[in-house]
Coordinates of C-alpha atoms and ligand atoms in Angstrom, one line a residue:
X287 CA 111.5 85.8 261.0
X288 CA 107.7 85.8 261.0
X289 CA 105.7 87.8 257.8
X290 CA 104.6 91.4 258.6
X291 CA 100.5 90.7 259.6
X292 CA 97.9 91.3 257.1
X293 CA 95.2 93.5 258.5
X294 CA 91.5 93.8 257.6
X295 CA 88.6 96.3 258.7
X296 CA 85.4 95.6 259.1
X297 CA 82.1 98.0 259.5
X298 CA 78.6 97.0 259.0
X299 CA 78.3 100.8 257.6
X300 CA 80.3 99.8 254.5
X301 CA 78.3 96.8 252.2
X302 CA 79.0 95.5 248.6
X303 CA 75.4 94.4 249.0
X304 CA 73.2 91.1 249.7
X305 CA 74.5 87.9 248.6
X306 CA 72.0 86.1 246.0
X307 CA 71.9 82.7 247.3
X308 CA 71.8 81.7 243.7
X309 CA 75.7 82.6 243.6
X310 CA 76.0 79.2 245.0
X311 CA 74.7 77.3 241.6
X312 CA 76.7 74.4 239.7
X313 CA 75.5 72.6 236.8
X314 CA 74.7 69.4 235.1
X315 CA 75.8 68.6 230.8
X316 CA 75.4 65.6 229.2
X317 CA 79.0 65.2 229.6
X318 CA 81.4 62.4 229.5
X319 CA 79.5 60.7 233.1
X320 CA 77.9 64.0 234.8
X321 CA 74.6 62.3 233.9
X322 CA 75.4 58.8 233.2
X323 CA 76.6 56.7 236.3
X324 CA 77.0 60.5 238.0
X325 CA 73.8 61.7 239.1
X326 CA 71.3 58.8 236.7
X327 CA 72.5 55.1 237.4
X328 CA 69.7 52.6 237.5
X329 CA 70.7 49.5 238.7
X330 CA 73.0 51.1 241.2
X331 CA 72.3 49.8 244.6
X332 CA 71.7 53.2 245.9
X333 CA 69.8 54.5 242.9
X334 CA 66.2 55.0 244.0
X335 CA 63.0 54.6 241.3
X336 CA 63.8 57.2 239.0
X337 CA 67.4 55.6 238.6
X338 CA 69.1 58.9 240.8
X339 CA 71.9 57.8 243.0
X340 CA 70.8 58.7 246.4
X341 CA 74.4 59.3 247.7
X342 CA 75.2 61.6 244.9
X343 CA 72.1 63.4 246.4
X344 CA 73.2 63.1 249.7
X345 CA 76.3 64.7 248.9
X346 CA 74.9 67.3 246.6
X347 CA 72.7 68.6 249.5
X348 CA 76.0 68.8 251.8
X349 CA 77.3 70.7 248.7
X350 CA 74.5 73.3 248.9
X351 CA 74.0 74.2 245.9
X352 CA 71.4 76.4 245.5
X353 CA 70.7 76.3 241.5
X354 CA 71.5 73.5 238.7
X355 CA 72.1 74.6 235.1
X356 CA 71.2 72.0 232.1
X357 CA 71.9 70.5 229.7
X358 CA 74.9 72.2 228.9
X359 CA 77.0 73.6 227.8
X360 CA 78.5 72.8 224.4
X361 CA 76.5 70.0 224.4
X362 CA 72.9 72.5 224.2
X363 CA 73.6 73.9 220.6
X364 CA 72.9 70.3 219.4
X365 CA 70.5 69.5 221.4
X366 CA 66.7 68.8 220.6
X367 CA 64.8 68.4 223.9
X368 CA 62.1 66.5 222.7
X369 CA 65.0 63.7 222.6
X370 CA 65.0 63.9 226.5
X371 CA 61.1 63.2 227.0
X372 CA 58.9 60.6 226.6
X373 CA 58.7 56.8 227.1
X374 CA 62.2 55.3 227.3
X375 CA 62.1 53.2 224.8
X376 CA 61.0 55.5 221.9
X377 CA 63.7 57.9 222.8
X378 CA 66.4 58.1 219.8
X379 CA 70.3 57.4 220.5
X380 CA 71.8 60.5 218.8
X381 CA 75.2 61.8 217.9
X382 CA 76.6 64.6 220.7
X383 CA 78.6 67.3 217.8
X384 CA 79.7 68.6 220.7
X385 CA 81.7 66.4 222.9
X386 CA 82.2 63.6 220.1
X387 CA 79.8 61.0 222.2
X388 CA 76.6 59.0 222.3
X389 CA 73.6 60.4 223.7
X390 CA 71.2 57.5 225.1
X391 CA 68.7 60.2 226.1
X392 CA 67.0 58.1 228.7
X393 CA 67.6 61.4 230.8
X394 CA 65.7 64.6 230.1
X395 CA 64.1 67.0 231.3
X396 CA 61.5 65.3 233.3
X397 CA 64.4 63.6 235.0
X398 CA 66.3 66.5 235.4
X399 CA 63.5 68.7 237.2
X400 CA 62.8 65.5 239.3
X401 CA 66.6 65.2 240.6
X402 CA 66.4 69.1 241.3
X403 CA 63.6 68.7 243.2
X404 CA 65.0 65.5 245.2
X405 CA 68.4 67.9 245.8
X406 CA 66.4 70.4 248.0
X407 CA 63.0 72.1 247.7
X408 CA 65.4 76.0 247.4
X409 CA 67.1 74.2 244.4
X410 CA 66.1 76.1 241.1
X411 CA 66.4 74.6 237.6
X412 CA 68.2 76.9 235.4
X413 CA 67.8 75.7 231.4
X414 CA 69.2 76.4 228.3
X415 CA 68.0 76.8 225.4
X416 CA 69.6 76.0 222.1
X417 CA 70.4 78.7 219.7
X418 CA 73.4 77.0 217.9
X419 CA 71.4 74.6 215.8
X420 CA 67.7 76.1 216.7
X421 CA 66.1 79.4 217.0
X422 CA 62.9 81.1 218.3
X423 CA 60.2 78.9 217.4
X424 CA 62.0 75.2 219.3
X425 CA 62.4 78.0 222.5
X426 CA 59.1 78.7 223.0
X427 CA 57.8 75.3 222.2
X428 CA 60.8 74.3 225.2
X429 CA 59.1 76.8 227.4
X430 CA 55.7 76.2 226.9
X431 CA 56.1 72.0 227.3
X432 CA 57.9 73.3 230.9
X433 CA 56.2 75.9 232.3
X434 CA 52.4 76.2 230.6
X435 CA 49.9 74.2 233.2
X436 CA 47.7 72.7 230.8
X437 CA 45.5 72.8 228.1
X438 CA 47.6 72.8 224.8
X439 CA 49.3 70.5 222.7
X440 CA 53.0 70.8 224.7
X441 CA 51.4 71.2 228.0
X442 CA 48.9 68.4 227.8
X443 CA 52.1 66.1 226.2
X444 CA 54.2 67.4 229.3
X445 CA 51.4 66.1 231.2
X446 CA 51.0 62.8 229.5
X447 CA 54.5 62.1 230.4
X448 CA 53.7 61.9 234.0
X449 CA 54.4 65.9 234.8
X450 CA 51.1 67.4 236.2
X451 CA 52.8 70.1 237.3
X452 CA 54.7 72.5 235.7
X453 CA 58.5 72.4 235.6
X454 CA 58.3 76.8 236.9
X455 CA 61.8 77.1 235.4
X456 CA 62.3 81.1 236.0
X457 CA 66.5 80.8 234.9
X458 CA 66.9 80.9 231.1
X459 CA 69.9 80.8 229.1
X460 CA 70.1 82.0 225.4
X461 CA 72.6 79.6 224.0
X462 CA 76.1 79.1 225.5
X463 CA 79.2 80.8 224.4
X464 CA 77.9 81.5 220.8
X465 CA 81.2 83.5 220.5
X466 CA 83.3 80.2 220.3
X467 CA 84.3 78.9 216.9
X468 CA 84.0 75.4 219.0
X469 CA 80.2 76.1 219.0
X470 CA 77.7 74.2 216.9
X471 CA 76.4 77.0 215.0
X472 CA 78.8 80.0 216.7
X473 CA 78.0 83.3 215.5
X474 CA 79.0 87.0 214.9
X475 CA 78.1 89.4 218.1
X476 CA 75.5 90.8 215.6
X477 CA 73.8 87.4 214.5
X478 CA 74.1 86.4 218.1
X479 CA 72.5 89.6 219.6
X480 CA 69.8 89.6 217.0
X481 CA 68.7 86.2 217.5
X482 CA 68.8 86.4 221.4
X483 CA 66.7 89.7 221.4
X484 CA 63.9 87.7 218.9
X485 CA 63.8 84.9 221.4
X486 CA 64.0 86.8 224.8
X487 CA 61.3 88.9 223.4
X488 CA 59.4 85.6 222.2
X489 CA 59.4 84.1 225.4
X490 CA 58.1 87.2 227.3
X491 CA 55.0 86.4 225.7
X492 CA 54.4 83.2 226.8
X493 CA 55.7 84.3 230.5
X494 CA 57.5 87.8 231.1
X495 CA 58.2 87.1 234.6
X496 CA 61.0 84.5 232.9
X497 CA 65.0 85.8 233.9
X498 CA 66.6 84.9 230.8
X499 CA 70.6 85.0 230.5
X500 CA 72.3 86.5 227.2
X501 CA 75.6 84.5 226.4
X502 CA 78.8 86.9 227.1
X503 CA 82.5 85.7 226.3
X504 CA 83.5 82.3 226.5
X505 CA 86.7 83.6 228.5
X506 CA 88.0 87.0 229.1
X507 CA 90.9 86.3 226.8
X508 CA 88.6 85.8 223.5
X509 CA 89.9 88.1 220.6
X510 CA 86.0 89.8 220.6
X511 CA 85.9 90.0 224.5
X512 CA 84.1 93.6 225.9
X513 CA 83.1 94.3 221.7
X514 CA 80.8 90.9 222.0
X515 CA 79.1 92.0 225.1
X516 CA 78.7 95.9 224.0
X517 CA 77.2 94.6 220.6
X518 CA 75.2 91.7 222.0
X519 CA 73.5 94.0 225.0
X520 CA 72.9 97.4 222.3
X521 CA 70.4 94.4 220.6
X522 CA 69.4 92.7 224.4
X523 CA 69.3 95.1 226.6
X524 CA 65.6 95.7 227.5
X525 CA 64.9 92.0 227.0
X526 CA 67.1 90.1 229.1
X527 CA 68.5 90.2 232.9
X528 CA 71.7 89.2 232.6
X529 CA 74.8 88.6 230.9
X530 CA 77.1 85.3 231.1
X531 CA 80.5 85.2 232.1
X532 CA 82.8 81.8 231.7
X533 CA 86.3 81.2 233.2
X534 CA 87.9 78.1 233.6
X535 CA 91.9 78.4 235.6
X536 CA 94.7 75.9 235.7
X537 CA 98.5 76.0 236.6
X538 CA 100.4 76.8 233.4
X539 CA 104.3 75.6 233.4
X540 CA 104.0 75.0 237.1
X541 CA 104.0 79.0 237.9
X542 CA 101.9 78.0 241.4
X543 CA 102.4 81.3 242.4
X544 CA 100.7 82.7 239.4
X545 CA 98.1 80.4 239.7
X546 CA 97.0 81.0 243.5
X547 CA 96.6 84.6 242.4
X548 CA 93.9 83.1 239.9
X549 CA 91.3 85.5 241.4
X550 CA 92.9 88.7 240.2
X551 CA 91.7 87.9 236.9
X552 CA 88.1 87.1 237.7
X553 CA 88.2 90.0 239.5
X554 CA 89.1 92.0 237.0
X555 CA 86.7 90.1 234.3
X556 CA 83.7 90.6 236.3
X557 CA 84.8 94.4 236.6
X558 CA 85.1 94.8 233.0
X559 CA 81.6 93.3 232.2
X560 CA 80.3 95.7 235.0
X561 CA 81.7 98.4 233.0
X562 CA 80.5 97.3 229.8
X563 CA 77.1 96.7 231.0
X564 CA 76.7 99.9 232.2
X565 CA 78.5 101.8 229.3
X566 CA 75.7 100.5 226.7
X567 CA 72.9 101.4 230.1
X568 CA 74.3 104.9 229.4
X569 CA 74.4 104.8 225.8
X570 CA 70.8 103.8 226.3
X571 CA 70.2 106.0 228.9
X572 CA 67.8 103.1 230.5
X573 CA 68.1 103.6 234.2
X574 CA 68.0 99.2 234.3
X575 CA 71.2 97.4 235.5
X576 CA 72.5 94.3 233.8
X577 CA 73.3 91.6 236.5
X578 CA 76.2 89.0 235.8
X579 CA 75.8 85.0 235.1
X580 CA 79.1 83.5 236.5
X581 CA 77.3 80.2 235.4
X582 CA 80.5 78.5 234.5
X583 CA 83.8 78.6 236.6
X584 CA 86.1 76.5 238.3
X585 CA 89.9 74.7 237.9
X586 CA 90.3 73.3 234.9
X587 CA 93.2 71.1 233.9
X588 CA 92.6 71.9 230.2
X589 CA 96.1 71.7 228.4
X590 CA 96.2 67.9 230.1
X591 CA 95.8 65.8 227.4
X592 CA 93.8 62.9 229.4
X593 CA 91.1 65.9 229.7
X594 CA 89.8 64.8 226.6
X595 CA 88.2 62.2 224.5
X596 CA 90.0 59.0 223.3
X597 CA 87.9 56.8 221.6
X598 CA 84.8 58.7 220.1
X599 CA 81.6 58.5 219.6
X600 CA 81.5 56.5 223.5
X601 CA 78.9 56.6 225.9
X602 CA 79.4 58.5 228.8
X603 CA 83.1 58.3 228.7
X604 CA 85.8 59.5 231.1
X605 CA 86.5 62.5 230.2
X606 CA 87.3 65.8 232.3
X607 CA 87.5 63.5 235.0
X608 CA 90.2 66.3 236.9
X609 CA 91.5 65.0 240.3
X610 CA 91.9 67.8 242.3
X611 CA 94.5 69.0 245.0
X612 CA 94.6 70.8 248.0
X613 CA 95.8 73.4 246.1
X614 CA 93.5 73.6 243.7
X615 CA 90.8 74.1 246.2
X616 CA 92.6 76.9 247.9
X617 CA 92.4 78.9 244.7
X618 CA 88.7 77.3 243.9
X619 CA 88.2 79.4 247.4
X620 CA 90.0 82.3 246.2
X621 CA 87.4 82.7 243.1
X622 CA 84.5 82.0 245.7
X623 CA 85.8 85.2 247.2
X624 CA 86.3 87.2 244.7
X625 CA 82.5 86.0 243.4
X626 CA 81.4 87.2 246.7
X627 CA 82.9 90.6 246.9
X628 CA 81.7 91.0 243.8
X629 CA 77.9 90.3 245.0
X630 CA 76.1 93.9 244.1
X631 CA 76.2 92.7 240.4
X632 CA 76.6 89.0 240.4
X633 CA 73.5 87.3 240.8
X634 CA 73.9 83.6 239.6
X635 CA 77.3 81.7 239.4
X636 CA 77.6 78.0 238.6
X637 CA 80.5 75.6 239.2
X638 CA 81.2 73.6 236.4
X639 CA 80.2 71.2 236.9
X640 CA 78.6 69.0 239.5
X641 CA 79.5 65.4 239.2
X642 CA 82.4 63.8 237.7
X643 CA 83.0 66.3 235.0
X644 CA 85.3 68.7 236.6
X645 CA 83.5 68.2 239.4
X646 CA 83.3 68.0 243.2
X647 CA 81.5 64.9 243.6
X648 CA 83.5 61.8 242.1
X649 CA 81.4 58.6 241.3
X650 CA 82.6 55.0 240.2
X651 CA 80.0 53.6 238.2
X652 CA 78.3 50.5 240.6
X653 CA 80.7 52.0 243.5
X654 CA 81.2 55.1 245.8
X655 CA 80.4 58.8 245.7
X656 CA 83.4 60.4 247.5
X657 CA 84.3 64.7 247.7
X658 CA 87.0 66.2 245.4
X659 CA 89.2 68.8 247.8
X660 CA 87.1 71.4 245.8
X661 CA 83.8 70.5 247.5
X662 CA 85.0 72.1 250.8
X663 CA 85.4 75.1 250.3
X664 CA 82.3 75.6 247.9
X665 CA 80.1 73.5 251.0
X666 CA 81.3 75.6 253.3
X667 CA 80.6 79.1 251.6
X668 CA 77.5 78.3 250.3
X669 CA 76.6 76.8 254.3
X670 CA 77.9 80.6 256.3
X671 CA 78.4 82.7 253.5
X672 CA 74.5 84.1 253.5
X673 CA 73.7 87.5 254.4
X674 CA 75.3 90.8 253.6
X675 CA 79.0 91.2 252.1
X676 CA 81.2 93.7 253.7
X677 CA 83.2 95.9 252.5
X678 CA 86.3 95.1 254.2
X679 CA 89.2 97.3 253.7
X680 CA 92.5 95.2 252.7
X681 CA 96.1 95.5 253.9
X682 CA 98.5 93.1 253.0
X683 CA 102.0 92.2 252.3
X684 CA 102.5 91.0 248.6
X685 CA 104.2 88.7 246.8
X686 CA 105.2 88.7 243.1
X687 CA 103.8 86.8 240.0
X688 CA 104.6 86.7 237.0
X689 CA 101.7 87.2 235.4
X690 CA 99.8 89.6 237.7
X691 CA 102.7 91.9 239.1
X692 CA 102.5 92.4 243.1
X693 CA 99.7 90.4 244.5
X694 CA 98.3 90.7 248.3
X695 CA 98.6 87.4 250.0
X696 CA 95.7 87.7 251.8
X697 CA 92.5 87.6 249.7
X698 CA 89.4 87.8 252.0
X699 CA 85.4 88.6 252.1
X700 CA 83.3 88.9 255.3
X701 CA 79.6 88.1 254.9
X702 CA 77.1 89.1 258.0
X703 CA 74.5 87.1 258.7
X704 CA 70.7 88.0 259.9
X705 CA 71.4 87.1 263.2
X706 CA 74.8 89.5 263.4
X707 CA 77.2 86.9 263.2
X708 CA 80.4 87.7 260.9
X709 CA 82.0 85.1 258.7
X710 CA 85.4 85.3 257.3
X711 CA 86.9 83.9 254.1
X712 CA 90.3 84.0 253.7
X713 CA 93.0 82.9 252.1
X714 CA 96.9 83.0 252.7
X715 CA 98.6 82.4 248.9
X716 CA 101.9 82.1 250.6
X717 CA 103.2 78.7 249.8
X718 CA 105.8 78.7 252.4
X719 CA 105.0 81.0 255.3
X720 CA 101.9 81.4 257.8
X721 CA 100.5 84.4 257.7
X722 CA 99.2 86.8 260.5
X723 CA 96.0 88.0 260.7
X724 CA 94.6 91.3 262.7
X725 CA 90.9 92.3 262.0
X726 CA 89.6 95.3 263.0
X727 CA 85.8 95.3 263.6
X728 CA 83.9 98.3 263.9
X729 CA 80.8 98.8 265.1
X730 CA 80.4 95.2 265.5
X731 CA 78.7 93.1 268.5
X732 CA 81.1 90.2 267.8
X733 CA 82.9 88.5 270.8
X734 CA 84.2 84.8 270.2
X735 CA 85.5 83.0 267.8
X736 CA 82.9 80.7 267.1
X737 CA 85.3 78.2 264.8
X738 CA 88.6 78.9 262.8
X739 CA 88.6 75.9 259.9
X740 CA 91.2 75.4 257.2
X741 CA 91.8 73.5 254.3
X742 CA 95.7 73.0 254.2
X743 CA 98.1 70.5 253.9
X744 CA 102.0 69.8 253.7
X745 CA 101.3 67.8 250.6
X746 CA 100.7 70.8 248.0
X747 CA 99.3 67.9 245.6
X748 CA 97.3 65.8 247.9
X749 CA 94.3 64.8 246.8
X750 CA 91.2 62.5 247.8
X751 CA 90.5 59.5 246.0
X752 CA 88.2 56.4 245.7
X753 CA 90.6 54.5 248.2
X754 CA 91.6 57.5 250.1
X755 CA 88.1 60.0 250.2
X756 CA 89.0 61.8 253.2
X757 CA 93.2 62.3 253.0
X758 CA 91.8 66.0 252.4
X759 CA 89.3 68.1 254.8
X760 CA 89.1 70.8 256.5
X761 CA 90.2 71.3 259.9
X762 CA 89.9 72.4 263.3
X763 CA 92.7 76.0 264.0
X764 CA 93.1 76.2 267.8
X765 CA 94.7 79.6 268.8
X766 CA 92.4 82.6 267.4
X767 CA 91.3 85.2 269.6
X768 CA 88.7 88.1 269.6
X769 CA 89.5 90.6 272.1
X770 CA 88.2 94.2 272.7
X771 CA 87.0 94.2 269.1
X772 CA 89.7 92.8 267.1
X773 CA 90.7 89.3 265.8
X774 CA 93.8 87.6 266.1
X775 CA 94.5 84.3 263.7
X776 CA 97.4 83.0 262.0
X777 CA 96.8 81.5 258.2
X778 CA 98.3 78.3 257.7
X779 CA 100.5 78.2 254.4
X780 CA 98.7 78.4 251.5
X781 CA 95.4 77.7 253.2
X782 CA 91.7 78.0 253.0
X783 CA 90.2 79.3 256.2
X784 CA 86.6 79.9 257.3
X785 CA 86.4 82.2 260.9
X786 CA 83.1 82.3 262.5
X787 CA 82.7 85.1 264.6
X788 CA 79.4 85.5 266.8
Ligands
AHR148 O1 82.1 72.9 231.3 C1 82.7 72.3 230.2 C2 82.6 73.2 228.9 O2 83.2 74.4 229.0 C3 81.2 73.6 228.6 O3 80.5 72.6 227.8 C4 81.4 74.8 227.7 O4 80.3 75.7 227.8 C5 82.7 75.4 228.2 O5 83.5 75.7 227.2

C-alpha cells in the first residue's frame, strides 16, 4: 500500500524573508590537508603560480560558495598571523596546540585572499581573529595590515609583501568557541564577553563599517548553552552583528532514523539563539536585531576513531578525512533546509569545511580533486536557492525516532527567485518507502516543471571515491506534473530532491 501524500502550500504573500547569499559560506583551517595538498600544492601539475590547485578551484566555483572563513577554527586561538606573511623562507615552522601538528606557514593570509579572489569575484573572506592566546592590541594590528590602504607601518609592510590593495575583509570573528575547555585559552562567558566587547569596540575605530561575529556555543548540548550567549551579548550587544552558532551531526549506534531527522535539532538550536538574542534586545530595550553565524555545520563522523590524529606533531596529516554517503548527504540537505527556512535571522553559514577536512571536495596529494556526495546538495542550493523563502505550510505523515518523538517525513523550503520561478527542496526521510507529494500554489504564475533532480540510491552507504568519483549524483525524476496550480511528484526513498518550477 502506497504512504498517505505529504502536502505543501505555497503563497508568495507568506515569506520567512530574503535569503543572504552569504548562507552559502564554507571554510578553510590549517587542518590536517584543507590547506596543504587541498587548496595550496606547489608542484602539483595543476597548481598555478601561487601553488593553488586549479581543479580544487574549478570545483570550488561549481560548489558555489559564496564566503570562506580562515584560519580556523581551533587552530585560530594559537595562531599569530604575522607567521602567515612575508617571504617564504623567513616564515617560522611552529607547533599547532590545537590539532597536535606542524604548521609550515608558507600559507597566509596573502595566499588566502588570493585563492578567494581566484574562487569568484562574489567570494568574501571572512577572518578570525585570535582571542584564545591574543587579545585587543594583535586584532587591530591584524585589521590594520588587511584592510588600511597605506601609509603606516602594517599597511606599508602589507604592501611590501606584494598586496597594493587592501584585503577589504568586512566578516570578522571574535575567537572560535571560547566556551570549549578544548580551546587554547577558553574562557568564562564573562571573560569571553568582556574581551570581545574591548575588541569589537577596538576595531570600530579603525573601520566601523567591519561585521564582526561574537563566538556563541560550541554545540547546543554545552553545559553553559543559552547562559553563554545571554552573558556574552549583555557585554556585546551594541558592538557586534552577530552571534556564532556550531553543530556538527553523525549517526549514533546506527539509529539512521534518528539521524535523518538531524534537522530538528538545528532547528530548534537556531530557534533558541533567536530567542535569546532577542530576550537580552529586550532587556536592553535596543530596537537592533542580532543576526546568526551558522559558520560551522556539517556531518561529522566524530566518535570514529580514524577521525583523529595518529602520529603527532605531522604535517598536514590525514585527519577528518570523513568519506561520505548518500545518506549523509540527504541529511546534509536536510540542514540546508532547515538553514534556509530559517533565513529572516541567519545571515552567514559555513560548511565545515571545504577541502579534505570533512569536506566536499576530496584531493590526493599529486592526484585528483573528485566531489564527496555532500557537494550535491550544497552546489545545487547554493546554484537555485537565491531569492525569497516561502513560508510554506507543512503536512506530512510522520515517522518515529527515538530521539526526536514523531518526526514529518517530508522536510521542505521553497525559495522564489527574481524572475518568479519557484524552487523546491525537499526531502523524503523514509528509508523504505516513496513518498507522495501534492503542492498547492497560490497565487503563483508557475506552469511546468522545469526539472525534478534527486540524490538517492539503493546503496544507503554508497559513496564516491578516488577510483569511483561519480558512483553518486544526482539525477534526472521523470513523472512530475504541474497542473491547474498544483504539483504532483513522488520522493524517491530517503532522497534529496531539487523541483524547478517556472
Ligand atoms: O571544523 C573542525 C573543528 O570543529 C573546528 O576547528 C572547531 O571550531 C570545531 O570544534
Amino acid at each position: 500500500m502506497s504512504r498517505t501524500a505529504a502536502r505543501l502550500t505555497l503563497d508568495p504573500a507568506f515569506t520567512v524573508g530574503p535569503v543572504d547569499p552569504r548562507l552559502f559560506g564554507s571554510f578553510v583551517e590549517h587542518l590536517g590537508r584543507c590547506v596543504h595538498t587541498g587548496i595550496h600544492e606547489p608542484g602539483h601539475p595543476a597548481a598555478d603560480a601561487d601553488g593553488i590547485r586549479t581543479d580544487v578551484l574549478d570545483l570550488v566555483r561549481e560548489l558555489g560558495v559564496t564566503v570562506i572563513r580562515y584560519p580556523g577554527g581551533n587552530f585560530v586561538s594559537g595562531y599569530r598571523w604575522e607567521d602567515g606573511v612575508g617571504p617564504l623562507d623567513e616564515r617560522p615552522r611552529r607547533l599547532d596546540l590545537a590539532w597536535r601538528s606542524t604548521e609550515s606557514n608558507r600559507f597566509g593570509l596573502g595566499e588566502f585572499i588570493a585563492f578567494v579572489r581566484k574562487a569568484g569575484p562574489r567570494v568574501e573572506p571572512m577572518m578570525a581573529v585570535n582571542l584564545g592566546t591574543r587579545g585587543v592590541a594583535e586584532a587591530l594590528d591584524l585589521v590594520e595590515y588587511a584592510n588600511h590602504p597605506s601609509g603606516t607601518e602594517l599597511s606599508e609592510r602589507r604592501i611590501a609583501h606584494g598586496d597594493k590593495d587592501p584585503f577589504g575583509i568586512r566578516l570578522w570573528c571574535l575567537g572560535n568557541e571560547m566556551d570549549g575547555t578544548w580551546q587554547t585559552g577558553h574562557k568564562t562567558a564573562e571573560e569571553y564577553g568582556r574581551l570581545a566587547a574591548e575588541t569589537a569596540r577596538a576595531l570600530r575605530r579603525i573601520d566601523p563599517g567591519l561585521e564582526l561575529v561574537a563566538c556563541g556555543s560550541s554545540h547546543r548540548g554545552m553545559e553553559t548553552f543559552a547562559a553563554w550567549e545571554a552573558t556574552v551579548l549583555a557585554e556585546t550587544y551594541d558592538a557586534v552583528d552577530h552571534i556564532s552558532l556550531h553543530a556538527y551531526y553523525e549517526e549514533v549506534d546506527g539509529d539512521r532514523d534518528s539521524f535523518l531527522a538531524s534537522a530538528v535539532d538545528m532547528e530548534a538550536f537556531i530557534e533558541a539563539v533567536v530567542a535569546t538574542c532577542d530576550h537580552v534586545g529586550a532587556r536592553l530595550k535596543s530596537t537592533k536585531k542580532i543576526n546568526l553565524s551558522f559558520d560551522e555545520w556539517n556531518v561529522w563522523y566524530q566518535r570514529r576513531p580514524d577521525s583523529h590524529p595518529v602520529e603527532e606533531w605531522q604535517e598536514a596529516p590525514r585527519i577528518l578525512e570523513d568519506v561520505y554517503t548518500v545518506t549523509d548527504a540527504v541529511v546534509l540537505g536536510s540542514l540546508l533546509i532547515a538553514l534556509l527556512r530559517h533565513a529572516d535571522r541567519v545571515s552567514v553559514a559555513c560548511l565545515a569545511q571545504l577541502v579534505n577536512v570533512i569536506a566536499p571536495i576530496m584531493t590526493e596529494p599529486g592526484g585528483a580533486a573528485w566531489r564527496q556526495t555532500t557537494f550535491h546538495p550544497f552546489a545545487q542550493a547554493s546554484r537555485y536557492g537565491r531569492g525569497t523563502v516561502l513560508d510554506v505550510r507543512v503536512d506530512s505523515p510522520t515517522y518515529g525516532t527515538a530521539r526526536f518523538g514523531a518526526v514529518p517525513l517530508l522536510h521542505a523550503t521553497a525559495v522564489r527567485n527574481d524572475a518568479g520561478g519557484v524552487t523546491l527542496f525537499a526531502v523524503n526521510r523514509d528509508r523504505n518507502q516513496p513518498l507522495p507529494l501534492d503542492v498547492t500554489l497560490h497565487g503563483l504564475e508557475l506552469n511546468r516543471v522545469v526539472e525534478h533532480s534527486a540524490l538517492a540510491d539503493a546503496d544507503p552507504e554508497a559513496r564516491n571515491t578516488v577510483d569511483e568519483p561519480e558512483r553518486v549524483r544526482p539525477h534526472r525524476v521523470d513523472g512530475s506534473a504541474l497542473t491547474d496550480g498544483r504539483l504532483h511528484a513522488v520522493l524517491e526513498p530517503m532522497s534529496w530532491n531539487v523541483i524547478r518550477l517556472a
